[in-house]
Every structure is written in structure tokens, then in C-alpha cells.
Coordinates of N, CA and C in Angstrom, one line a residue:
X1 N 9.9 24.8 -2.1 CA 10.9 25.4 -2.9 C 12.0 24.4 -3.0
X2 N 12.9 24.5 -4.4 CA 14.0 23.7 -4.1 C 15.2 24.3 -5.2
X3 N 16.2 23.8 -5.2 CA 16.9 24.4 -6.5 C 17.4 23.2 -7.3
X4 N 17.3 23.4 -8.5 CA 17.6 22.1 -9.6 C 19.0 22.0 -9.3
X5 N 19.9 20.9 -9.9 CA 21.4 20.8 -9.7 C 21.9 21.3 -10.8
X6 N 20.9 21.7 -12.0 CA 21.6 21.2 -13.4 C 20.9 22.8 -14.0
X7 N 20.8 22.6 -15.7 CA 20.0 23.9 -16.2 C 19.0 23.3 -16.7
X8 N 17.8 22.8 -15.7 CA 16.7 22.6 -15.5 C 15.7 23.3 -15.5
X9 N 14.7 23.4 -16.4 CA 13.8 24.6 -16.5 C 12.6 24.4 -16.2
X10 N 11.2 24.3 -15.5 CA 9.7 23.8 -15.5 C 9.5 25.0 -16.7
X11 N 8.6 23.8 -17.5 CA 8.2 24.5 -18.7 C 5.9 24.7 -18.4
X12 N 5.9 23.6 -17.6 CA 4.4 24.0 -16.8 C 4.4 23.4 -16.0
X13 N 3.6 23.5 -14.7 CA 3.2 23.0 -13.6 C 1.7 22.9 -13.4
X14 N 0.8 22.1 -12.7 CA -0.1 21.9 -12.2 C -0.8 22.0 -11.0
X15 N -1.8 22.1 -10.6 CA -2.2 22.2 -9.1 C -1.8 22.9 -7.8
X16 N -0.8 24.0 -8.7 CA -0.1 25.6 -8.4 C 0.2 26.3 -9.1
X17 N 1.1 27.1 -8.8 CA 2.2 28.2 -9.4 C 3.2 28.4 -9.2
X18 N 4.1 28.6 -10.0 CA 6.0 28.7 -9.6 C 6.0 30.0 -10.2
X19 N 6.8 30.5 -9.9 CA 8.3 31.1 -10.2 C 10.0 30.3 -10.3
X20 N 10.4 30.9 -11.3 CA 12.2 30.2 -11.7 C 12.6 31.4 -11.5
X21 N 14.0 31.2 -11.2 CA 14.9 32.1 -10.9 C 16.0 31.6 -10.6
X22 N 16.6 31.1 -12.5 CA 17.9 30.5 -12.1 C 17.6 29.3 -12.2
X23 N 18.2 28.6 -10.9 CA 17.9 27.2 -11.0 C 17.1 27.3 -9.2
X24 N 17.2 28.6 -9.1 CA 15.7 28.2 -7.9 C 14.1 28.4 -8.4
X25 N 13.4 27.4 -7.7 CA 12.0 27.7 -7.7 C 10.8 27.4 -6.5
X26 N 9.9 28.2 -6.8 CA 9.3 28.3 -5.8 C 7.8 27.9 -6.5
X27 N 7.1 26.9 -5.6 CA 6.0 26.9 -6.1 C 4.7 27.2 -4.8
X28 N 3.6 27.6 -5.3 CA 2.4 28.2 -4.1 C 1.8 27.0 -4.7
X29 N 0.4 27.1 -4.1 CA -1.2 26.8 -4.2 C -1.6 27.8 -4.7
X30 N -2.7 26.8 -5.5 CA -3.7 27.6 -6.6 C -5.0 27.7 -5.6
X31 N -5.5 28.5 -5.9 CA -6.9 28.9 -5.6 C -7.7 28.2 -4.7
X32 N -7.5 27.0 -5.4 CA -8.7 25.4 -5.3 C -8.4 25.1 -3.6
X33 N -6.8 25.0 -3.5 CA -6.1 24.3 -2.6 C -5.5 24.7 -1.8
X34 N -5.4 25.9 -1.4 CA -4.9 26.7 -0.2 C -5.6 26.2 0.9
X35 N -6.3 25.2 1.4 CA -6.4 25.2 2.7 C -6.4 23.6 2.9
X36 N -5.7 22.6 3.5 CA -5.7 21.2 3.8 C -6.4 20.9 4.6
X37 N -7.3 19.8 5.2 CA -7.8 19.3 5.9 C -6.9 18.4 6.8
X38 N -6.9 18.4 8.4 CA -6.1 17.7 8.9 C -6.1 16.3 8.3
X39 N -5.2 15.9 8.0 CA -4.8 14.2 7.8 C -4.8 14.2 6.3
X40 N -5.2 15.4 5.3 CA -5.5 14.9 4.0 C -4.2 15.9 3.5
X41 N -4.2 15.6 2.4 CA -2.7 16.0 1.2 C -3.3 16.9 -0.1
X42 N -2.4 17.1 -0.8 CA -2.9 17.7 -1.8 C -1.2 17.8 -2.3
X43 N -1.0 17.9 -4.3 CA 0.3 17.8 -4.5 C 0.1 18.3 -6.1
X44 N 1.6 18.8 -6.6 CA 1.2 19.3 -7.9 C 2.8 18.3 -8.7
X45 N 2.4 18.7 -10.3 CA 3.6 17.7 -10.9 C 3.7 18.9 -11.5
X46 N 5.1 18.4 -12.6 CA 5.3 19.3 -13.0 C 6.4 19.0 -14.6
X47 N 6.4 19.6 -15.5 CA 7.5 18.7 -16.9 C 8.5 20.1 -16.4
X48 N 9.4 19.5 -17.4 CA 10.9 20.4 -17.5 C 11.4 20.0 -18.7
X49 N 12.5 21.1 -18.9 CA 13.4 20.8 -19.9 C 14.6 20.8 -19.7
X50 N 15.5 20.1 -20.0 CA 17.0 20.5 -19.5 C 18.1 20.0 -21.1
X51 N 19.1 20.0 -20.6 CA 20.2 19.6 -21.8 C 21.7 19.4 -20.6
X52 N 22.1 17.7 -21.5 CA 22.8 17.2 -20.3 C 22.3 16.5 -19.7
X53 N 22.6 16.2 -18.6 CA 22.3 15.6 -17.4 C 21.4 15.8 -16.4
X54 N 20.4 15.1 -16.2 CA 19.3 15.7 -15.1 C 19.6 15.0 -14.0
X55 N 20.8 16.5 -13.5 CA 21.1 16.7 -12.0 C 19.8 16.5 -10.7
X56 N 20.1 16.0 -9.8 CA 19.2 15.9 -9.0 C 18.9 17.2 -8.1
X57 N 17.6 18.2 -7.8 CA 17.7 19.1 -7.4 C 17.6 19.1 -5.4
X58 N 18.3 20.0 -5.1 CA 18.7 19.8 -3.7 C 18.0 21.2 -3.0
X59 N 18.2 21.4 -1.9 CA 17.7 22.5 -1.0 C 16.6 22.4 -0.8
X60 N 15.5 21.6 -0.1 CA 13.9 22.0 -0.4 C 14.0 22.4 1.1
X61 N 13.1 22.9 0.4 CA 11.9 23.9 1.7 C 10.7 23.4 1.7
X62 N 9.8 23.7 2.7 CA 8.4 23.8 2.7 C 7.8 24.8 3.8
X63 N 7.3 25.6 3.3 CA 6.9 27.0 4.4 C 8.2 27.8 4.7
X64 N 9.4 27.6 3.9 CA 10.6 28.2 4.9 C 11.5 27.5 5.4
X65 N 10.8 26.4 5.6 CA 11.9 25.2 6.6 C 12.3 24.3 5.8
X66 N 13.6 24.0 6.4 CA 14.5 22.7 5.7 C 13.4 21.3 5.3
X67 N 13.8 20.8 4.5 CA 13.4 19.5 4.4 C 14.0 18.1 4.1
X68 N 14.2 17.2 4.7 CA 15.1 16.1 4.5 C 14.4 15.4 3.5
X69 N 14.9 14.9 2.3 CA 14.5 13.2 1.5 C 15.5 12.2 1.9
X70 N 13.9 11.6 1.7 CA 14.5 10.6 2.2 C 14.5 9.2 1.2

């Protein structure tokens, strides 16, 4: 999960599902990819729309917990 800085919208996503709400969002696993194998990845993209400036979005999570970028 993370929240956009700006009025940033996903207009579709891939290789899951979101929810918006605002400028938070949350994305799951699809069907395919709910279960990882130790050492292996799995990852989804996603387009948007905005007007203005595309603020960089801040707060992520993963499972609930903080996440640093780095």
C-alpha cells in the first residue's frame, strides 16, 4: 500500500488488484500469485492519471509494515 502525494489516480493495474481511496491505495495478489516461492519475486505495474505535478507517493507498506526506499 502507499498514498500518492498529488491527485493521482490508477486507472488499471496488472498482476493484482487495488482499491483507491483518495489518494490511498492498496493493492493484493491475483489468483495466479498468492503464494511465492522462497528466493523468487513476483510484481505488478500499473498506469495513472493525474493533472499537475506527479508528486512522488509516500507511506508504503507491505503486509502492514513500514517500508523504506531507498
Amino acid at each position: 500500500a502507499w498514498r500518492f502525494g498529488g491527485n493521482q489516480k490508477v486507472v488499471n493495474l496488472w498482476n493484482g488488484s487495488y482499491t483507491q481511496n483518495g489518494t490511498e491505495v492498496t493493492v493484493k495478489n491475483a489468483t495466479y500469485n498468492g503464494k511465492i516461492a522462497p528466493g523468487a519475486t513476483v510484481s505488478f505495474g500499473f498506469n495513472l492519471s493525474y493533472s499537475g505535478s506527479n508528486a512522488k507517493p509516500t507511506g508504503f507498506t507491505l503486509n502492514g509494515i513500514a517500508c523504506t526506499i531507498d
